[in-house]
Coordinates of C-alpha atoms in Angstrom, one line a residue:
Chain A
M1 CA 30.4 91.4 179.8
R2 CA 28.1 91.2 176.8
R3 CA 27.1 87.9 175.5
P4 CA 29.1 85.7 177.8
G5 CA 27.6 82.6 176.1
L6 CA 29.2 83.4 172.7
Q7 CA 32.5 84.4 174.4
S8 CA 32.6 81.2 176.3
L9 CA 31.9 79.2 173.1
V10 CA 34.7 80.9 171.1
L11 CA 37.1 80.4 174.1
H12 CA 36.3 76.8 174.5
A13 CA 36.6 76.1 170.8
A14 CA 40.1 77.6 170.9
L15 CA 40.9 75.5 174.0
V16 CA 39.7 72.3 172.5
S17 CA 41.4 72.8 169.1
T18 CA 44.7 73.5 170.9
A19 CA 44.2 70.4 172.9
L20 CA 43.6 68.4 169.8
I21 CA 46.8 69.7 168.2
S22 CA 48.7 68.8 171.4
L23 CA 47.3 65.3 171.5
M24 CA 47.0 64.4 167.8
P25 CA 50.6 63.3 167.2
L26 CA 50.6 61.2 170.4
G27 CA 47.2 59.7 169.5
W28 CA 48.3 58.8 166.1
M29 CA 51.4 57.1 167.6
A30 CA 49.3 55.1 170.0
A31 CA 46.9 54.0 167.2
A32 CA 49.7 53.1 164.7
A33 CA 51.5 51.1 167.4
F34 CA 48.7 48.6 167.3
M35 CA 48.2 48.4 163.5
Q36 CA 49.1 45.5 161.2
P37 CA 52.3 46.0 159.1
G38 CA 51.6 48.5 156.3
E39 CA 48.3 49.8 157.7
A40 CA 49.8 53.1 158.9
N41 CA 50.5 53.9 155.2
A42 CA 46.9 53.3 154.1
L43 CA 45.2 56.0 152.0
P44 CA 43.1 57.6 153.2
P45 CA 44.8 57.2 156.6
H46 CA 43.3 55.0 159.3
L47 CA 42.9 56.9 162.6
L48 CA 42.3 53.6 164.5
P49 CA 43.7 50.1 163.9
R50 CA 41.1 48.0 162.0
D51 CA 42.5 44.8 163.4
P52 CA 44.5 45.6 166.5
T53 CA 47.7 43.6 167.1
L54 CA 50.4 43.4 169.8
Q55 CA 52.8 41.9 167.2
N56 CA 54.9 45.2 167.0
F57 CA 55.6 45.1 170.7
V58 CA 56.4 41.4 170.6
T59 CA 58.9 42.0 167.8
L60 CA 60.5 44.8 169.6
F61 CA 61.0 42.9 172.8
T62 CA 62.0 39.5 171.3
R63 CA 63.8 40.1 168.0
L64 CA 65.1 43.6 168.4
D65 CA 66.6 43.7 171.9
M66 CA 64.4 46.6 173.1
A67 CA 64.0 44.8 176.4
R68 CA 67.7 45.4 177.0
A69 CA 67.4 49.0 176.1
F70 CA 64.4 49.4 178.4
L71 CA 66.3 47.8 181.2
N72 CA 69.3 50.1 180.5
S73 CA 67.1 53.2 180.6
A74 CA 65.3 52.0 183.8
V75 CA 68.5 51.3 185.7
I76 CA 70.2 54.5 184.6
T77 CA 67.2 56.6 185.3
V78 CA 66.5 55.2 188.7
L79 CA 70.1 55.4 189.8
A80 CA 70.4 58.9 188.5
T81 CA 67.3 60.0 190.4
V82 CA 68.2 58.4 193.7
L83 CA 71.8 59.6 193.7
S84 CA 71.0 63.1 192.5
V85 CA 68.3 63.6 195.2
F86 CA 70.7 62.6 198.0
I87 CA 73.8 64.4 196.7
N88 CA 72.0 67.7 195.8
A89 CA 69.9 67.6 198.9
M90 CA 72.9 67.5 201.2
A91 CA 74.7 70.3 199.2
G92 CA 71.6 72.5 198.9
Y93 CA 70.9 72.2 202.7
A94 CA 74.6 73.0 203.5
F95 CA 74.4 76.2 201.3
A96 CA 71.2 77.2 203.1
K97 CA 71.7 76.3 206.7
L98 CA 75.4 75.5 207.6
P99 CA 77.4 78.7 207.9
F100 CA 81.0 78.8 206.8
P101 CA 83.2 81.6 205.6
G102 CA 82.6 82.5 201.9
R103 CA 79.5 80.3 201.6
D104 CA 77.2 82.7 199.8
R105 CA 79.9 83.9 197.5
L106 CA 80.7 80.3 196.6
F107 CA 77.0 79.6 195.9
R108 CA 76.7 82.7 193.7
R109 CA 79.8 81.6 191.7
L110 CA 78.3 78.1 191.3
A111 CA 74.9 79.5 190.2
S112 CA 76.5 81.7 187.6
A113 CA 77.9 78.5 185.9
L114 CA 74.2 77.5 185.2
V115 CA 74.5 79.3 181.9
V116 CA 77.4 77.1 180.6
P117 CA 75.9 74.7 178.0
A118 CA 76.7 71.0 178.8
Q119 CA 78.1 70.5 175.3
V120 CA 81.2 72.6 176.1
G121 CA 82.5 69.9 178.4
M122 CA 81.2 66.9 176.6
L123 CA 84.2 66.1 174.4
P124 CA 86.8 66.3 177.2
L125 CA 84.4 64.4 179.6
F126 CA 84.2 61.7 177.0
L127 CA 88.0 61.5 176.7
L128 CA 88.4 61.5 180.5
L129 CA 85.9 58.6 180.9
R130 CA 87.7 56.8 178.1
E131 CA 90.9 57.0 180.1
L132 CA 89.1 55.8 183.2
G133 CA 87.6 52.8 181.2
L134 CA 84.0 54.1 181.9
V135 CA 82.8 54.4 178.3
N136 CA 79.9 52.0 177.7
T137 CA 79.2 51.6 181.4
Y138 CA 76.3 52.7 183.6
A139 CA 78.8 54.6 185.8
G140 CA 80.0 56.5 182.8
V141 CA 76.6 57.7 181.6
L142 CA 75.6 58.5 185.2
V143 CA 78.5 60.7 186.1
P144 CA 77.2 64.0 184.9
Y145 CA 73.6 63.4 186.2
M146 CA 74.6 62.9 189.8
A147 CA 75.4 66.4 190.9
S148 CA 73.6 69.3 189.3
I149 CA 73.8 73.0 189.9
F150 CA 70.1 73.4 189.2
G151 CA 69.3 70.7 191.8
I152 CA 71.5 72.3 194.5
F153 CA 69.8 75.7 193.7
L154 CA 66.3 74.2 194.0
V155 CA 67.0 72.6 197.4
R156 CA 68.8 75.6 198.8
Q157 CA 66.0 78.0 198.0
Y158 CA 63.5 75.7 199.7
A159 CA 65.7 74.9 202.7
L160 CA 66.2 78.6 203.4
G161 CA 62.7 78.4 204.8
V162 CA 63.5 75.7 207.3
S163 CA 63.1 77.1 210.9
D164 CA 66.5 77.8 212.6
D165 CA 64.8 77.3 216.0
L166 CA 63.9 73.8 215.0
L167 CA 67.6 73.0 214.2
D168 CA 68.9 74.8 217.3
A169 CA 66.5 72.9 219.5
A170 CA 67.8 69.6 218.1
R171 CA 71.4 70.8 218.7
V172 CA 70.7 71.6 222.3
D173 CA 69.2 68.2 222.7
G174 CA 72.6 66.8 221.6
A175 CA 71.7 65.6 218.0
G176 CA 74.7 65.5 215.6
E177 CA 74.5 67.4 212.3
F178 CA 74.0 64.2 210.2
R179 CA 71.2 63.1 212.5
I180 CA 69.5 66.5 212.3
F181 CA 69.7 66.4 208.5
A182 CA 68.3 62.8 208.3
V183 CA 65.6 63.0 210.9
I184 CA 64.5 66.7 210.9
V185 CA 65.5 68.3 207.6
L186 CA 64.7 65.6 205.1
P187 CA 61.1 65.2 206.1
V188 CA 60.5 69.0 206.0
I189 CA 62.0 69.5 202.5
R190 CA 60.3 66.4 201.1
P191 CA 58.2 68.4 198.6
I192 CA 61.2 69.9 196.9
L193 CA 62.9 66.5 196.8
A194 CA 59.9 65.2 195.0
T195 CA 60.3 68.1 192.5
L196 CA 64.0 67.3 192.1
A197 CA 63.3 63.6 191.7
A198 CA 60.7 64.3 189.0
F199 CA 63.0 66.6 187.1
T200 CA 65.9 64.2 187.2
F201 CA 63.9 61.2 186.3
L202 CA 62.4 62.9 183.2
S203 CA 65.7 64.5 182.0
A204 CA 67.7 61.2 182.5
W205 CA 65.0 59.1 180.8
N206 CA 64.6 61.5 177.8
D207 CA 68.2 62.5 177.4
F208 CA 69.7 61.7 174.0
M209 CA 73.1 63.4 173.2
W210 CA 75.1 62.3 176.2
P211 CA 74.0 58.6 176.1
L212 CA 74.5 58.6 172.3
I213 CA 78.1 59.7 172.9
V214 CA 79.1 57.6 175.9
L215 CA 77.1 54.4 175.2
S216 CA 78.2 53.5 171.7
D217 CA 77.9 49.7 172.3
G218 CA 74.4 48.5 171.1
H219 CA 73.9 46.5 174.3
M220 CA 74.3 49.5 176.6
A221 CA 72.1 51.8 174.6
T222 CA 69.2 53.6 176.3
L223 CA 65.7 53.6 174.7
P224 CA 66.1 57.0 172.8
V225 CA 69.5 55.9 171.5
A226 CA 68.3 52.4 170.5
L227 CA 65.2 54.0 168.9
A228 CA 67.3 56.5 166.9
S229 CA 69.5 53.6 165.5
L230 CA 66.4 51.4 164.9
V231 CA 64.8 54.1 162.7
G232 CA 67.9 53.8 160.4
E233 CA 67.2 50.2 159.5
H234 CA 63.4 50.0 160.0
V235 CA 62.3 53.3 158.6
Q236 CA 59.7 51.5 156.4
D237 CA 58.2 49.8 159.4
T238 CA 56.0 52.7 160.6
E239 CA 53.9 50.5 163.0
L240 CA 57.1 49.0 164.6
M241 CA 58.6 52.5 165.1
M242 CA 55.4 53.8 166.7
A243 CA 55.4 50.9 169.1
G244 CA 59.0 51.7 170.0
S245 CA 58.2 55.4 170.4
M246 CA 55.2 54.5 172.6
I247 CA 57.2 52.3 175.1
T248 CA 59.7 55.2 175.3
I249 CA 57.2 57.9 175.9
L250 CA 54.8 56.1 178.2
P251 CA 56.9 55.8 181.3
A252 CA 57.8 59.6 181.1
L253 CA 54.1 60.5 180.7
V254 CA 53.0 58.3 183.7
V255 CA 55.7 59.7 185.9
F256 CA 54.7 63.2 184.9
L257 CA 51.0 62.6 185.6
I258 CA 51.8 61.2 189.1
F259 CA 54.3 64.0 190.0
Q260 CA 52.6 66.8 188.1
R261 CA 52.1 69.0 191.1
F262 CA 55.8 68.9 192.0
F263 CA 56.9 69.4 188.5
V264 CA 54.9 72.6 188.1
R265 CA 56.4 73.9 191.3
G266 CA 60.0 73.4 190.0
I267 CA 59.3 75.2 186.7
T268 CA 57.7 78.3 188.3
A269 CA 60.4 78.4 191.1
G270 CA 63.1 78.3 188.5
S271 CA 61.6 81.2 186.6
V272 CA 60.7 83.4 189.6
K273 CA 64.0 83.1 191.4
G274 CA 66.1 82.6 188.3
Chain B
M1 CA 79.5 87.6 218.1
S2 CA 82.9 86.2 217.5
S3 CA 85.2 88.3 215.3
P4 CA 87.1 86.4 212.5
L5 CA 90.3 86.8 214.5
T6 CA 89.1 85.0 217.6
K7 CA 89.0 81.2 217.7
R8 CA 85.8 79.7 216.3
S9 CA 83.3 78.4 218.8
P10 CA 82.7 74.7 219.1
L11 CA 79.4 75.1 217.3
E12 CA 81.0 77.0 214.4
K13 CA 83.7 74.4 214.1
R14 CA 81.1 71.6 214.1
Q15 CA 79.0 73.3 211.4
L16 CA 82.1 73.9 209.3
R17 CA 83.1 70.3 209.5
A18 CA 79.5 69.2 208.7
A19 CA 79.3 71.6 205.7
L20 CA 82.5 70.2 204.3
W21 CA 81.1 66.6 204.4
F22 CA 77.7 67.7 203.0
L23 CA 79.2 69.7 200.1
A24 CA 82.1 67.3 199.3
P25 CA 80.2 64.8 197.1
A26 CA 78.4 67.4 195.0
L27 CA 81.3 69.8 194.6
L28 CA 83.8 67.0 193.8
L29 CA 81.6 65.6 191.2
L30 CA 80.9 69.0 189.6
L31 CA 84.6 69.8 189.7
V32 CA 85.9 66.6 188.1
F33 CA 83.1 65.9 185.7
F34 CA 81.9 69.4 184.8
F35 CA 84.3 72.3 185.6
L36 CA 87.5 70.6 184.6
P37 CA 86.0 69.3 181.3
V38 CA 84.7 72.8 180.5
I39 CA 88.2 74.2 181.1
A40 CA 89.8 71.4 179.1
G41 CA 87.3 72.1 176.3
L42 CA 88.5 75.7 176.2
L43 CA 92.1 74.5 176.0
L44 CA 91.5 71.7 173.5
G45 CA 90.1 74.3 171.2
L46 CA 93.6 75.7 171.0
T47 CA 95.2 72.3 169.9
D48 CA 95.1 70.1 166.8
F49 CA 93.8 67.2 168.9
D50 CA 92.6 64.5 166.5
I51 CA 92.2 60.8 166.1
Y52 CA 96.0 60.3 166.3
A53 CA 96.1 62.1 169.6
I54 CA 93.4 60.0 171.2
G55 CA 95.7 57.0 171.6
S56 CA 98.7 59.1 172.7
P57 CA 97.7 62.7 173.7
G58 CA 101.3 63.7 173.3
N59 CA 100.7 63.9 169.6
A60 CA 98.5 67.0 170.0
R61 CA 100.2 70.3 169.4
F62 CA 99.3 73.8 170.6
V63 CA 98.1 75.7 167.5
G64 CA 96.8 79.0 169.0
L65 CA 93.7 80.3 167.3
E66 CA 94.1 78.2 164.2
N67 CA 90.9 76.2 164.8
Y68 CA 88.9 79.4 165.1
A69 CA 90.6 80.8 161.9
R70 CA 89.6 77.6 160.1
L71 CA 86.1 77.7 161.4
L72 CA 85.8 81.2 159.9
T73 CA 86.6 79.9 156.5
N74 CA 84.5 76.7 156.8
D75 CA 81.4 76.9 154.7
V76 CA 79.7 74.0 156.6
F77 CA 80.2 75.8 159.9
W78 CA 78.8 79.1 158.6
R79 CA 75.8 77.2 157.1
S80 CA 75.2 75.5 160.4
L81 CA 75.4 78.8 162.3
G82 CA 73.0 80.3 159.7
N83 CA 70.6 77.4 160.1
T84 CA 70.7 77.7 163.9
L85 CA 70.1 81.4 163.8
F86 CA 67.1 80.8 161.5
F87 CA 65.8 78.2 163.9
V88 CA 66.2 80.6 166.8
A89 CA 64.8 83.6 165.0
L90 CA 61.7 81.8 163.8
G91 CA 61.2 79.3 166.6
G92 CA 61.9 81.6 169.5
P93 CA 59.3 84.3 168.9
L94 CA 56.8 81.7 167.6
S95 CA 57.2 79.5 170.7
V96 CA 56.8 82.5 173.0
A97 CA 53.7 83.8 171.2
V98 CA 52.0 80.3 171.2
S99 CA 52.9 79.9 174.9
L100 CA 51.4 83.3 175.8
G101 CA 48.3 82.5 173.7
A102 CA 47.8 79.1 175.5
A103 CA 48.4 80.7 178.9
M104 CA 45.7 83.3 178.2
L105 CA 43.3 80.6 177.1
V106 CA 44.0 78.5 180.2
D107 CA 43.9 81.5 182.5
A108 CA 40.7 83.1 181.1
K109 CA 38.0 83.7 183.7
L110 CA 35.4 81.7 181.8
T111 CA 37.6 78.6 181.2
R112 CA 36.2 75.4 182.5
L113 CA 38.3 72.3 183.2
R114 CA 41.4 74.4 183.6
P115 CA 43.7 71.7 185.1
L116 CA 42.7 69.3 182.3
F117 CA 43.7 71.7 179.5
R118 CA 46.9 72.7 181.3
T119 CA 47.9 69.1 181.7
I120 CA 47.1 68.3 178.0
Y121 CA 49.1 71.3 176.8
F122 CA 52.0 70.3 179.0
A123 CA 52.1 66.7 178.0
P124 CA 54.3 67.1 174.9
V125 CA 57.0 68.8 177.1
V126 CA 57.7 65.6 179.0
T127 CA 57.7 63.3 176.0
T128 CA 61.0 61.9 174.7
L129 CA 62.4 64.2 172.0
V130 CA 63.8 61.3 169.9
S131 CA 60.3 59.6 169.9
V132 CA 58.7 62.9 169.0
A133 CA 61.1 63.4 166.1
I134 CA 60.3 60.0 164.8
I135 CA 56.5 60.4 165.1
W136 CA 56.7 63.7 163.2
R137 CA 59.0 62.2 160.6
Y138 CA 56.0 60.0 159.7
L139 CA 53.4 62.8 160.0
Y140 CA 55.5 64.8 157.5
H141 CA 55.7 61.9 155.0
P142 CA 55.0 63.5 151.6
R143 CA 52.7 60.7 150.5
Y144 CA 51.3 58.9 153.6
G145 CA 51.7 61.5 156.2
L146 CA 48.7 62.8 158.1
L147 CA 49.7 66.4 157.7
N148 CA 49.7 66.4 153.9
H149 CA 46.4 64.5 154.0
I150 CA 44.8 67.2 156.2
L151 CA 46.2 69.9 153.9
G152 CA 44.9 67.9 150.9
L153 CA 41.4 68.0 152.4
V154 CA 41.4 71.8 152.2
G155 CA 43.0 71.8 148.8
L156 CA 46.6 72.6 149.8
G157 CA 49.9 70.8 149.3
P158 CA 51.3 68.2 149.1
I159 CA 54.5 69.6 150.7
D160 CA 57.7 67.6 150.8
W161 CA 58.3 68.8 154.4
L162 CA 61.6 67.2 155.2
G163 CA 62.8 66.6 151.6
D164 CA 62.7 70.2 150.4
P165 CA 65.6 72.4 151.7
H166 CA 63.2 75.4 152.0
W167 CA 60.7 73.5 154.1
A168 CA 62.9 71.2 156.3
M169 CA 63.9 73.8 158.9
P170 CA 60.4 75.4 159.2
A171 CA 59.1 71.8 159.7
I172 CA 61.6 71.3 162.5
V173 CA 60.6 74.6 164.0
L174 CA 57.0 73.4 164.1
V175 CA 58.0 70.3 166.0
A176 CA 59.9 72.3 168.5
V177 CA 57.0 74.8 169.0
W178 CA 54.6 71.9 169.4
K179 CA 56.8 70.1 172.0
N180 CA 57.9 73.1 174.0
F181 CA 55.1 75.7 174.2
G182 CA 53.6 74.0 177.4
Y183 CA 56.7 74.8 179.4
N184 CA 56.6 78.6 178.9
M185 CA 52.8 78.5 179.2
L186 CA 53.2 77.5 182.8
I187 CA 55.5 80.4 183.5
F188 CA 53.2 82.8 181.7
V189 CA 50.2 81.6 183.7
A190 CA 52.2 82.4 186.9
G191 CA 53.0 85.8 185.4
L192 CA 49.4 86.5 184.5
Q193 CA 48.2 85.7 188.0
A194 CA 50.7 88.2 189.4
V195 CA 49.1 91.1 187.4
P196 CA 46.9 92.9 189.9
A197 CA 43.2 92.3 189.3
E198 CA 42.3 95.8 190.3
L199 CA 44.0 97.2 187.2
Y200 CA 41.6 95.2 185.0
E201 CA 38.6 96.3 187.1
A202 CA 39.7 99.9 186.9
A203 CA 40.1 99.6 183.1
A204 CA 36.7 97.9 182.7
I205 CA 35.1 100.8 184.6
D206 CA 36.9 103.3 182.2
G207 CA 35.4 101.3 179.3
A208 CA 38.7 99.9 177.9
S209 CA 38.2 97.3 175.2
G210 CA 39.7 93.8 175.5
L211 CA 42.5 94.7 173.1
Q212 CA 43.3 97.9 175.0
R213 CA 43.4 96.0 178.3
F214 CA 45.8 93.4 176.7
R215 CA 48.1 96.1 175.3
H216 CA 48.2 98.4 178.3
I217 CA 47.8 96.1 181.3
T218 CA 48.6 92.5 180.4
L219 CA 51.7 93.1 178.2
P220 CA 53.5 95.6 180.5
G221 CA 52.6 93.4 183.5
L222 CA 54.2 90.4 181.8
A223 CA 57.4 92.3 180.8
P224 CA 59.7 90.5 183.3
T225 CA 58.2 87.1 182.3
F226 CA 58.8 87.9 178.7
L227 CA 62.4 88.7 179.3
F228 CA 63.0 85.4 181.2
V229 CA 61.1 83.3 178.8
G230 CA 62.5 84.9 175.7
V231 CA 66.1 84.6 176.7
T232 CA 65.9 81.1 178.1
T233 CA 64.1 79.9 175.1
M234 CA 66.6 81.4 172.7
I235 CA 69.5 79.9 174.7
G236 CA 67.9 76.5 174.7
Y237 CA 67.1 76.7 170.9
F238 CA 70.7 77.5 170.1
Q239 CA 71.5 73.9 171.4
V240 CA 69.1 72.2 168.9
F241 CA 70.4 68.7 168.1
A242 CA 68.1 65.7 168.4
E243 CA 65.5 66.9 166.0
P244 CA 67.8 67.3 162.9
Y245 CA 69.8 64.3 164.0
V246 CA 66.8 62.0 163.9
M247 CA 64.6 63.7 161.3
T248 CA 67.0 64.8 158.6
Q249 CA 70.6 64.0 159.6
G250 CA 71.3 67.6 158.8
G251 CA 69.9 67.4 155.3
P252 CA 68.6 68.0 152.7
L253 CA 71.7 69.7 151.3
G254 CA 72.8 70.7 154.8
S255 CA 69.7 72.9 155.3
T256 CA 69.1 71.6 158.9
R257 CA 72.6 71.0 160.2
S258 CA 72.7 72.9 163.5
V259 CA 75.8 74.2 165.3
V260 CA 75.6 71.3 167.9
L261 CA 75.1 68.7 165.1
F262 CA 78.2 70.2 163.4
M263 CA 80.1 69.9 166.6
Y264 CA 78.9 66.3 167.1
E265 CA 80.0 65.3 163.6
E266 CA 83.4 67.1 163.9
G267 CA 84.1 65.5 167.3
F268 CA 82.5 62.1 167.2
R269 CA 82.3 61.2 163.5
W270 CA 85.6 62.7 162.3
W271 CA 87.4 62.9 165.7
R272 CA 88.6 66.4 164.9
I273 CA 88.4 67.3 168.7
G274 CA 90.2 70.6 168.2
T275 CA 87.6 72.0 165.7
A276 CA 84.7 70.5 167.7
S277 CA 86.0 72.1 170.9
A278 CA 86.4 75.5 169.2
T279 CA 82.7 75.1 168.0
A280 CA 81.6 74.4 171.6
V281 CA 83.4 77.6 172.7
V282 CA 81.5 79.6 170.0
L283 CA 78.3 78.1 171.4
L284 CA 79.4 79.1 174.9
L285 CA 80.1 82.7 173.8
I286 CA 76.7 83.0 172.1
T287 CA 75.0 81.7 175.3
L288 CA 77.0 84.1 177.5
A289 CA 76.0 87.0 175.3
G290 CA 72.3 86.0 175.7
A291 CA 72.6 85.7 179.5
L292 CA 74.4 89.1 179.6
L293 CA 71.6 90.7 177.5
Q294 CA 69.0 89.3 180.0
F295 CA 71.0 90.6 182.9
R296 CA 71.4 94.1 181.4
L297 CA 67.7 94.4 180.4
Q298 CA 66.7 93.2 183.9
K299 CA 68.9 95.9 185.5
D300 CA 67.5 98.6 183.2
R301 CA 64.0 97.8 184.4
T302 CA 64.7 98.1 188.1

């Protein structure tokens, strides 16, 4: 290589500018969230709040019912994550390790349905939940999050690597199938369960269209839905909207930073085996 | 080995019973809340199900392909389809190109602090789309927005990003590229690392330039990754909804109304369930065509 110094300089300039572009909108959001009313519309723009205030967050949580939206989002996301991990782990393990006639054909059929966009079933699903009285309930919004073909797929691919000898040894020792699953299999497949949990958490927390449809009552709204309706009335209140955006984005970012390793695994696994 | 005709062994029976119990929750949920609604959606597209049928479904009548015929003569539908195709045709290649560029930066041999840059580039992917759309709405503000301010510093603009029918869709494409490029970047990084290092060493000995190495080693080595990334990105982009819903409500002058936004409005604003279901089927057909294309191309390669 000639002139590695110059090469490295150009490379890192490109790396840093791309990083700035990635962070700029989020940085501006975080700054504006702490600005006094009207300051975000100053000319020339302020990049940092001159006189930082928490008032925007106080208004959101006291006057505008964002506390309820935060609670709704938290309850729905946590329930979705826990339920989806258990339900998909059991099914994925069965597809990998419990033989029965037609198993692999059934799995291939199921996997081919991965291409069907969720929107195709949304209207009938809404009508069905309406008949069942589940519109505007946590159960109603949770229903399509609980079992996912992608989740079953992830767990199955990983569980294929569990040693049969280990399972057979447990059977010889007289352990039942449920006990084998709970005591031997679950600890071994824990990494992929963390991947699945991270994926489910982020997609349930960030989801918009389905909660928008099924949670039309303002008290049941999740954060994204509440935020989208708030921007209709408070579009002039830039600082307030940025505070609202921030409390919506922050939990997702924190979960991502903690589970990053597992998240990356899920994305590359999906692409290689997909 | 037991043939299918002999009785199952106790172990086989036990595993069959266990499999049933393990699969039952997931398969029942998928059947009732996914597969049946999808089939019902295909059927509803053949009816005139509307607001009067919601109270008493008996009011809905079978109308054959009438909904599809009406879609074909509906200007708003065609406009939405055109907008969506524009979004896919501009945003798809742009996203893939930016992702590849970022992947090559992150994967370069000289790069320091690789995990830090990777994390930063990926951060927008995990952010909430609705919040992102709101943030960019303000960044795009014609008077106070940061973007026009920056353009002003170099003597450009101001651009009425979301108010001008010519700029609104490109502005939404820009948001989508910003938010999504980190995802495909990770897949490209995995692809780049799978290209054998010996090829590069051999090319360096032969005196190949950086551009030559990129064209003759990197690009061919990434072909399967390109295929996967390209098709999944396009399929995902056909479903664009939240950005126009939050940023423009489909405007100005319907220039950002997407197919899914059109479906949402037909179904949940006007309760024309029949038309909305037919639109969903059109989306399904486009997606299936994309998946088929990927399948074909993959087969040709092997």
